[in-house]
XYZ file of C-alpha atoms in Angstrom:
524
model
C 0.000 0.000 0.000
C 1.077 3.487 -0.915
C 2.153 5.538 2.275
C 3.448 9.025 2.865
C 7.066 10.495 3.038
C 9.018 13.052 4.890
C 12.452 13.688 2.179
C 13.580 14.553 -1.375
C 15.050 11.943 -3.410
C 16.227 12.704 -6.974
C 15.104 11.542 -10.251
C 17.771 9.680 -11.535
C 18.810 9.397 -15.339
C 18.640 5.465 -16.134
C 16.024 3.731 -16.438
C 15.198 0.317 -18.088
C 11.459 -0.550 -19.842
C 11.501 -4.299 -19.650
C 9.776 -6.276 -16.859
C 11.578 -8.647 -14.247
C 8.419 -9.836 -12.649
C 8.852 -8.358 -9.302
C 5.546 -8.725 -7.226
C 4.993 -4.592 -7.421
C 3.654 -3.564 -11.054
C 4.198 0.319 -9.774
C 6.534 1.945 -6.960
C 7.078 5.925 -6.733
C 8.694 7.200 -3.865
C 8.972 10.597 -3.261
C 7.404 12.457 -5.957
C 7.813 16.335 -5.828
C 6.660 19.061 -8.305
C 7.067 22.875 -8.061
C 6.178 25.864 -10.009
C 8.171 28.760 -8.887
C 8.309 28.039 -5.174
C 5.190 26.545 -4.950
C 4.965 22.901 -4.359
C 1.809 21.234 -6.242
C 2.884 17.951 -5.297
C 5.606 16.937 -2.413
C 6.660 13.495 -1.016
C 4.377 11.387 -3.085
C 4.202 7.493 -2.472
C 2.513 4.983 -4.801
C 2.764 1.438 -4.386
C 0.524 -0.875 -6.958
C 0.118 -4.633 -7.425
C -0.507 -6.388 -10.023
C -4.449 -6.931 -10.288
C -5.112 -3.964 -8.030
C -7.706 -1.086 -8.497
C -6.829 1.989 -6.566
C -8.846 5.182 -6.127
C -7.417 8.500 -6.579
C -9.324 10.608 -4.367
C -8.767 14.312 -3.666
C -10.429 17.964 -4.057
C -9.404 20.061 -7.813
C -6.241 20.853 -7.259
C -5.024 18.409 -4.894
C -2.329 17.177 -7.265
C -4.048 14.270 -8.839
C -3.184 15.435 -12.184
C -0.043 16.460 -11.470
C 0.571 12.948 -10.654
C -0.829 11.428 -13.441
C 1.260 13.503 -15.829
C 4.763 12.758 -13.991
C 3.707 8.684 -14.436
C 2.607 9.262 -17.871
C 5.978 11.414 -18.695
C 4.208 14.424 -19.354
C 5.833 16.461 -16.811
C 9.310 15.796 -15.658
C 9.477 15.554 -11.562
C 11.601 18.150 -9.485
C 12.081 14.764 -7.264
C 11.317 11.113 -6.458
C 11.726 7.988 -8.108
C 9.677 5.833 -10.239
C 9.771 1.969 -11.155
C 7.661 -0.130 -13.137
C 8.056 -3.947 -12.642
C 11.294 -2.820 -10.723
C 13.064 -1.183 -13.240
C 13.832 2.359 -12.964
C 11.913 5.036 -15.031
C 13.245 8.047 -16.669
C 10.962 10.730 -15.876
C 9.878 13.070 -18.392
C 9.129 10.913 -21.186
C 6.139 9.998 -22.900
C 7.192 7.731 -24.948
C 9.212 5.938 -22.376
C 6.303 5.649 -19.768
C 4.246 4.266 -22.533
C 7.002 1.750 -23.719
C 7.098 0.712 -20.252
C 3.508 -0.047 -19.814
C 2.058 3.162 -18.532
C -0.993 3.683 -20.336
C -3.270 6.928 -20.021
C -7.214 7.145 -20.449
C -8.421 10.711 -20.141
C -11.328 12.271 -19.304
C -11.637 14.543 -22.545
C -11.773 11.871 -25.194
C -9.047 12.166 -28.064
C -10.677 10.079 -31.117
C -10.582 10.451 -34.787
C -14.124 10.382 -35.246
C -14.192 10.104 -38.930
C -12.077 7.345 -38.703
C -12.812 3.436 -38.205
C -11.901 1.910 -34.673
C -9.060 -0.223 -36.428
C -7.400 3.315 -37.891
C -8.221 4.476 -33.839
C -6.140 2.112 -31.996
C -3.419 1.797 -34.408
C -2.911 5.288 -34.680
C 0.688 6.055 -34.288
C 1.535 2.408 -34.152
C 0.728 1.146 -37.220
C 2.185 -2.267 -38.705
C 2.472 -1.845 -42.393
C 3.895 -4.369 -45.286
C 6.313 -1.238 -46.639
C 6.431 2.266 -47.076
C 2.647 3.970 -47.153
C 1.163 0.340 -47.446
C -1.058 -0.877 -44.234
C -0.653 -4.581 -43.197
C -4.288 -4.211 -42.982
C -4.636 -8.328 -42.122
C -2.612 -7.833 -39.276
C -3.673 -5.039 -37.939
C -7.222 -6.576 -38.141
C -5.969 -9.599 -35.951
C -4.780 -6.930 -33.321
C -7.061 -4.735 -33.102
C -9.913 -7.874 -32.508
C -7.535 -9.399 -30.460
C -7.397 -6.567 -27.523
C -11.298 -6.042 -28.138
C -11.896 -9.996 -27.517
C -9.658 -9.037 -24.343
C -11.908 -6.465 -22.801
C -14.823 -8.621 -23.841
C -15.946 -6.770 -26.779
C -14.861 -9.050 -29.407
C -18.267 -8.356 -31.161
C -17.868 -5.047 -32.897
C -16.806 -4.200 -36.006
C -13.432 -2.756 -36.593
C -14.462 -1.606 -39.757
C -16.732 0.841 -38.385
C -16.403 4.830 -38.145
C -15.526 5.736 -34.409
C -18.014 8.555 -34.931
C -21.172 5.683 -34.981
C -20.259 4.830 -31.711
C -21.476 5.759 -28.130
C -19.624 7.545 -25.865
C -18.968 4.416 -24.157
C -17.682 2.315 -26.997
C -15.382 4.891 -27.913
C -14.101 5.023 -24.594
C -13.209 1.225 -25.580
C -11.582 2.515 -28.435
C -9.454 4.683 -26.051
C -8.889 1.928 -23.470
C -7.838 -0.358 -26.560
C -5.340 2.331 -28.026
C -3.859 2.152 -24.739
C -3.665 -1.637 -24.384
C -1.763 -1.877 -28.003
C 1.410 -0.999 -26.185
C 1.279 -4.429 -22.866
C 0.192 -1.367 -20.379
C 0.922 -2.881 -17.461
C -0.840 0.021 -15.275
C -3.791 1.550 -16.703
C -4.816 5.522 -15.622
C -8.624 6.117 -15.649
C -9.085 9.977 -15.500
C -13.029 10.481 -14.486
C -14.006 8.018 -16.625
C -17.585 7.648 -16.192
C -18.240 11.224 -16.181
C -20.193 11.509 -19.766
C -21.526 7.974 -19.603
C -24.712 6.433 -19.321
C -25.598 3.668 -17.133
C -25.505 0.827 -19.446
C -22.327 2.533 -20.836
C -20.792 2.545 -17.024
C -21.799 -1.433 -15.958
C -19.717 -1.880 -19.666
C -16.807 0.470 -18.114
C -16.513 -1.472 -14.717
C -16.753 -4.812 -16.376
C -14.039 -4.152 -18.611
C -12.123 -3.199 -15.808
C -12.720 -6.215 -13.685
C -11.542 -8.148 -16.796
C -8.323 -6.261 -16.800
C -7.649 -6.450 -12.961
C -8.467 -10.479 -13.575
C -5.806 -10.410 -15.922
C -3.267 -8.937 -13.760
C -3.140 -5.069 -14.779
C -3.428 -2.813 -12.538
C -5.988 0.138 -12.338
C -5.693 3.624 -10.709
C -9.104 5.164 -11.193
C -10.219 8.879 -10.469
C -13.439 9.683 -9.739
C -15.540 12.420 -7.712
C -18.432 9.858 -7.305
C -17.667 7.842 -3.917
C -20.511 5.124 -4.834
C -18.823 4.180 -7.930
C -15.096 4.394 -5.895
C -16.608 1.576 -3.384
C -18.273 -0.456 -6.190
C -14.963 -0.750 -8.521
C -11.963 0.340 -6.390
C -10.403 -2.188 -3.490
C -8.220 0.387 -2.007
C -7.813 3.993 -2.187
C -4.796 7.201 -2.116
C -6.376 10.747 -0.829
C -3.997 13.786 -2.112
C -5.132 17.190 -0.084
C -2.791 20.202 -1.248
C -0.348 18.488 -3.017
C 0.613 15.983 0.247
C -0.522 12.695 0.855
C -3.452 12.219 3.358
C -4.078 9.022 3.846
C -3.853 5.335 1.848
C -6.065 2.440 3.297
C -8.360 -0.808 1.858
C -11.826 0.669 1.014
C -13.698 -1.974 2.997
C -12.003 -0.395 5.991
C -13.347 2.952 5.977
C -16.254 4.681 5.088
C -17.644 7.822 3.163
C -17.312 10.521 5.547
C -13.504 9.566 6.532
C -12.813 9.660 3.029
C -14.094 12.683 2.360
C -12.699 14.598 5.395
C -9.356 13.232 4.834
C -10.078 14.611 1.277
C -10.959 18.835 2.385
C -9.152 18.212 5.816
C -12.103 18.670 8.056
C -15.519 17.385 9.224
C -17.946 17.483 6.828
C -21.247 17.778 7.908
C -23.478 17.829 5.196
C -22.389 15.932 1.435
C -26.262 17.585 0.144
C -26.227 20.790 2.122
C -30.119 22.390 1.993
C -31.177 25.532 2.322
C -35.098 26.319 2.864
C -36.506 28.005 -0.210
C -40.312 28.089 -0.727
C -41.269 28.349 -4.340
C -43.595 30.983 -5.039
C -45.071 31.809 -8.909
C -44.697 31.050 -12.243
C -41.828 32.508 -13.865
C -40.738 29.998 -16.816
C -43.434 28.304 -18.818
C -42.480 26.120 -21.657
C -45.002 24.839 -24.270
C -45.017 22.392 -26.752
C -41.034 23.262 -27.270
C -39.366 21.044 -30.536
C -36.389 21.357 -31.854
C -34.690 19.858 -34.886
C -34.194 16.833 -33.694
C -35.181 16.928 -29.929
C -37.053 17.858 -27.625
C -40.427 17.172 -29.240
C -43.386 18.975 -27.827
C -41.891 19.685 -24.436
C -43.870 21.420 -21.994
C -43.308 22.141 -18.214
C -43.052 25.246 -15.934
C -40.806 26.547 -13.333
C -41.722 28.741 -10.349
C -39.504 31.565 -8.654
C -37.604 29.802 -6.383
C -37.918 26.558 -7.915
C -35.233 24.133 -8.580
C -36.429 22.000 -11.295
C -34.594 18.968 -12.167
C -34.324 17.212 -15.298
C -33.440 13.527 -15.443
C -33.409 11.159 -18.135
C -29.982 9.348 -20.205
C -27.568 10.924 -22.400
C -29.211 11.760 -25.822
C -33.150 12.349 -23.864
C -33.013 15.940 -25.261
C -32.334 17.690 -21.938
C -29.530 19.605 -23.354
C -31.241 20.440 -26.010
C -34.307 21.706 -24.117
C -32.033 24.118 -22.262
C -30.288 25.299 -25.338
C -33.444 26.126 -26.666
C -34.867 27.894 -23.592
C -31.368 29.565 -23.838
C -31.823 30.839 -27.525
C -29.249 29.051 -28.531
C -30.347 26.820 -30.902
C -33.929 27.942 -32.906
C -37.079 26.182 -32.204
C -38.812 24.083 -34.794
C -42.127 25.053 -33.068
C -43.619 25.642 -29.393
C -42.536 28.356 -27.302
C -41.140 29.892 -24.075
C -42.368 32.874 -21.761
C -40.424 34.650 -18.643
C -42.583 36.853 -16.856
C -45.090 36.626 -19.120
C -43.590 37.806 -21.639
C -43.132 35.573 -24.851
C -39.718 34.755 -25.867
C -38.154 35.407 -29.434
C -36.001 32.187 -29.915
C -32.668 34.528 -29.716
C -29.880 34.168 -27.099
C -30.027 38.320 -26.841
C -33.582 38.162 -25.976
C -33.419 35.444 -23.403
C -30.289 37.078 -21.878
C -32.377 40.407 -21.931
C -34.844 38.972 -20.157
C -33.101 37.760 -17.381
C -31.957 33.894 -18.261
C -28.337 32.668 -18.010
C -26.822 29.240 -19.006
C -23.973 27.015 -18.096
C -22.707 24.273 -20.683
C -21.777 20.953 -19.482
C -18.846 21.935 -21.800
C -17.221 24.558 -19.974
C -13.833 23.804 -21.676
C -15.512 24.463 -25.404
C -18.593 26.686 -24.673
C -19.229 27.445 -20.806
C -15.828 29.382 -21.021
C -12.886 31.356 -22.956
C -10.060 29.485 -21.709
C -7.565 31.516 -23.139
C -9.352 35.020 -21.500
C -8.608 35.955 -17.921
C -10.667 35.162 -15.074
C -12.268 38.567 -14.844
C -13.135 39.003 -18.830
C -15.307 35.488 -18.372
C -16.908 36.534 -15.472
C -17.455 39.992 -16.829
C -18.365 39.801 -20.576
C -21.593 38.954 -20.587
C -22.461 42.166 -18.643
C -20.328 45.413 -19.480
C -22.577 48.202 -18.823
C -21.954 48.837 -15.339
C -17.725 49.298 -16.124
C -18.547 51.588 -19.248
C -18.864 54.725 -20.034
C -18.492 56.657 -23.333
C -16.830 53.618 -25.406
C -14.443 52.927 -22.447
C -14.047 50.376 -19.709
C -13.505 51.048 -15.918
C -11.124 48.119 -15.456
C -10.669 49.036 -11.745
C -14.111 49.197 -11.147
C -14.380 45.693 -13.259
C -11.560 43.671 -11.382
C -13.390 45.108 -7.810
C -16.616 43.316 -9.004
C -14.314 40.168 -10.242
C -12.685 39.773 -6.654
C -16.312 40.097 -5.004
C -17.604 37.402 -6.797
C -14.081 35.224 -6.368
C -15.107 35.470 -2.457
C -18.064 34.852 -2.426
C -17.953 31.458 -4.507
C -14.256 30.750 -2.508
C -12.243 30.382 -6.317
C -8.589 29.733 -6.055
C -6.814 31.811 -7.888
C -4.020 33.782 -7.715
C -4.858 36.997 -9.963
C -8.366 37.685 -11.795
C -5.755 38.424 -14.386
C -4.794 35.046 -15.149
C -6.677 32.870 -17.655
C -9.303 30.426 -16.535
C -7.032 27.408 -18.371
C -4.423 27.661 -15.534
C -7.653 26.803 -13.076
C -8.325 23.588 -11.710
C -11.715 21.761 -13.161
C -13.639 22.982 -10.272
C -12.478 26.420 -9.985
C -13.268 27.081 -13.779
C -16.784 25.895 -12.936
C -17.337 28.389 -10.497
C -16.261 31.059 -12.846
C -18.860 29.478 -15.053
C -21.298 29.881 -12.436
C -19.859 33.241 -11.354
C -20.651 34.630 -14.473
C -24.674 33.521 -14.539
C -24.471 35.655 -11.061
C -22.608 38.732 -12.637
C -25.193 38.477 -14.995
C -27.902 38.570 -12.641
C -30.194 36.299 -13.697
C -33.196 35.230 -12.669
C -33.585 31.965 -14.527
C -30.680 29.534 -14.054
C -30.096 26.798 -16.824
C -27.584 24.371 -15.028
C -26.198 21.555 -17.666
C -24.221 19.236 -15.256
C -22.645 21.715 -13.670
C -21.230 19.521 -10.765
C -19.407 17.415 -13.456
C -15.998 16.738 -12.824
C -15.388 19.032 -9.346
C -14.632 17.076 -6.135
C -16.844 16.460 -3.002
C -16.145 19.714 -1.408
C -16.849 22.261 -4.620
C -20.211 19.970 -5.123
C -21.682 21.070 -1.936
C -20.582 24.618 -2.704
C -22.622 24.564 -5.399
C -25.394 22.808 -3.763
C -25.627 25.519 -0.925
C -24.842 28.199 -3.576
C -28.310 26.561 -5.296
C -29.982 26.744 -2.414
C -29.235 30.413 -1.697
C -30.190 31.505 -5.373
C -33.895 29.564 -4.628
C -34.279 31.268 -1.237
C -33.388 34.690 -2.938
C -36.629 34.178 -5.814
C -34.126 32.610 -8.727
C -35.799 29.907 -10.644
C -33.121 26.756 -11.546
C -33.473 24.517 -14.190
C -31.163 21.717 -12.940
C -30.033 19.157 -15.666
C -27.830 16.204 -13.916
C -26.949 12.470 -14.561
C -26.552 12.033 -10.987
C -29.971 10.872 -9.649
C -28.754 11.217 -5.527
C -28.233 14.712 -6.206
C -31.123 15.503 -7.771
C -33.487 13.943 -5.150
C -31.497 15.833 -2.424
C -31.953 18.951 -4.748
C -34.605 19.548 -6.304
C -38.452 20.339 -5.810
C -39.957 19.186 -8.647
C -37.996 16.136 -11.448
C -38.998 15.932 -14.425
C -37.780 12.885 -16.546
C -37.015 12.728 -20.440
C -37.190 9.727 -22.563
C -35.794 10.080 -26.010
C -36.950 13.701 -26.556
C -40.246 13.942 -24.802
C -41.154 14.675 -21.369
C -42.484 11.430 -20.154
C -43.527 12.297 -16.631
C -42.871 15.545 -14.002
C -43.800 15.058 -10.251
C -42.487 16.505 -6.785
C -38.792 15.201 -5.774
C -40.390 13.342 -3.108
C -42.219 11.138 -5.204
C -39.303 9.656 -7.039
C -36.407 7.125 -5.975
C -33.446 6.066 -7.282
C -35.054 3.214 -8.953
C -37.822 5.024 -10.330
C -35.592 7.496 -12.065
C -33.644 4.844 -13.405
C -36.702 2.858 -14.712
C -38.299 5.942 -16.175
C -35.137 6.912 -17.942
C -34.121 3.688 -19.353
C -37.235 2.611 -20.392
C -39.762 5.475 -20.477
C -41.928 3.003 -17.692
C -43.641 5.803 -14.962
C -46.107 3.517 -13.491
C -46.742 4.413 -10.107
C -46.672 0.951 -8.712
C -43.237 0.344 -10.203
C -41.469 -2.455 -7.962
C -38.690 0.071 -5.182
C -36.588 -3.066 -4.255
């Protein structure tokens, strides 16, 4: 098991890449990382065996992806040691951590889409019978080989990646990685864009792997899923180790207080908000594709949910509501007042949105922290064609309190954030805005424990103060601990809406897998 350490050791300059068949698939000892004088990561320990899944656990910005880049030779250590199989690692190296069976799955998926899953997992590795001529026999045979491995020996390699779920091309990602004999196998939030079917696929693949010897480090902010896959677990707070044990020795809380270094009283904080009148009404809403004929209404003070699977047409409900995308037909008031279909008019009238992609849409990662939070809303920082910037970066630190964003300038951009702290810009910028109608698309996706019930409480607040929330979310727990109302969608309709306390786990997942809402539906 991994433990902590108190000294420096340096990287040193040889390394081998081929196994001796030690017991230990993984050993790093000491790993330290600094920007400036600043230490993101210090004294790291990581001890794997083979067949082992480990949990990553810690808060954005704890150093988990620091980590992950020093074993995948993306970043070079300013210290410690590494040794795969017991042979030492040079540090720094991509290639070398991959040739010595470090393989990398990452949250943000990097496939080829118009490409077939054979051209996917060869990519970069490609056995040919001369130059610019494909071996395309053999690389058939590999390609179904490693497929038959993760028991997915059915699909056809032929086929464009972009046909594909997102969990099958997650296979194609896993598969890409397996091409090189990984020995250890990094699952970056792996499950956060998935379905449910598509996550049972995900964790049997990965007991098939950990039968077969590899071992798994898997990150995740969801602690059910850590308990279900993971047998032991590492928590990183600030860079440090905080503690290392076997997962059927502890128990939520511990984890999570050894995660934000404190006790943790509430995981669904709730604040008492008491919806009053209508303020959204939505009727007979289509788009394009989806939603079709989508009608519901949200009260001030109202957080609304919306379950239902990837591809139900929540997003695009919200988009719509958002005037983002056109409506085919069907409509949208605010106030009583009927909406145009543009994103001007809907901002006009008081409603603000935030993706589920805050990396391509939800933000401008290359702007500063106070241009994202401020852009959407100018007029109070100008006068005569020009901008008060003092007046603008005063309003940027007041809303950096009062959401509790790490950062060190509202200067810098929102790339150099961690995942959480960009979405509270994200969500700082709906309150700069000051909106009255909150469209939430996943916004607790990838942030850890502690920003979650930020944003809980913060959703809380904005219902107590009038604001009405449409709440999109994957994550049924959260939305009965949330919400007033759920409604659930079923392949671009509104199947059923009824008060939060009138749904279950089980009846969310029925009604969104199936489109089933019959009241007597069997709890156990």
């Amino acid at each position: 098991m991994p433990d902590s350490a108190e000294s420096h050791r340096s990287t040193e300059p040889e390394a081998s890449e081929q196994s001796t068949g030690v017991a230990d698939s993984l050993i790093a000892e000491n790993l330290g990382k600094r920007y400036g004088r600043h230490w993101v990561l210090r004294s790291a320990n990581l001890r794997l065996r083979p067949g082992q899944v480990l949990a990553l656990l810690g808060e954005n910005g704890a150093g988990k992806s620091t980590l992950v880049k020093i074993l995948s030779g993306a970043v070079r250590p300013d210290s410690g040691t590494i040794q795969i199989a017991g042979q030492r690692l040079v540090a720094g190296s991509p290639e070398r951590a991959r040739r010595a069976g470090i393989a990398i799955v990452y949250q943000e998926l990097s496939v080829c889409p118009d490409l077939s899953i054979e051209d996917n997992v060869m990519l970069g590795q490609e056995k040919t019978l001369g130059p610019g001529l494909l071996d395309r026999r053999r690389q058939g045979e590999c390609v179904r080989e490693i497929l038959e491995r993760l028991g997915h020996g059915d699909l056809d390699v032929s086929k464009p990646v972009r046909t594909l779920s997102i969990g099958q091309q997650q296979l194609v990602e896993i598969a890409r990685a397996l091409l090189g004999k990984a020995r250890v196998l990094v699952l970056d939030e792996p499950t956060s864009s998935l379905a449910a079917d598509d996550v049972k696929r995900l964790f049997s693949t990965v007991r098939v792997l950990a039968g077969q010897g590899m071992s798994v480090i898997y990150i995740s902010h969801f602690l059910e899923e850590i308990r279900e896959i993971c047998d032991s677990y590492l928590v990183l707070r600030d860079g440090e180790v905080a503690g290392t044990g076997e997962l059927g020795d502890t128990c939520e809380t511990e984890i999570v207080e050894l995660m934000v270094g404190r006790k943790v009283d509430e995981l669904f904080p709730q604040v008492e908000h008491t919806p009053q009148g209508l303020l959204l009404d939505v009727q007979q809403l289509s788009g394009r594709v989806d939603p079709r004929s989508v009608s519901f209404q949200v009260r001030r003070g109202e957080i609304f949910g919306l379950a239902g699977l990837i591809g139900a047409g929540r997003t695009e409900t919200l988009r719509l509501i958002a005037g983002l995308d056109r409506p085919r037909s069907g409509y949208c008031t605010i106030n009583q007042k009927r909406l145009t279909g543009h994103s001007r008019d809907s901002m006009t009238h008081g409603i603000a949105m935030v993706s589920e992609d805050r990396k391509l849409e939800g933000l401008a990662q290359t702007l500063s922290i106070q241009d994202n939070l401020t852009l959407s809303r100018l007029k109070p920082y100008s006068r005569w064609g020009w901008l008060n910037d003092t007046r603008r970066r005063r309003a940027t630190e007041d809303r950096l309190r009062q959401l509790d964003i790490k950062t060190r300038d509202p200067a810098q951009s929102v790339a150099s954030l961690s995942g959480g702290n960009q979405q509270k810009v994200a969500l700082a910028r709906v309150l700069h805005q000051e909106a009255i109608c909150l469209l939430l698309d996943e916004p607790t996706r990838g942030v850890d424990v502690a920003t979650k019930a930020q944003i809980y409480r913060l959703m809380g607040e904005l219902a107590a103060e009038g604001h009405a929330i449409l709440f999109v979310s994957s994550y049924f727990r959260e939305l009965l601990a949330l919400c007033d109302t759920i409604g659930v969608m079923f392949r671009g309709r509104m199947i059923d809406i009824r008060p939060a306390e009138r749904w279950t786990e089980h009846r969310l997942l029925i009604a969104s897998m199936s489109g089933q809402v019959d009241e007597d539906v069997d709890d156990t």
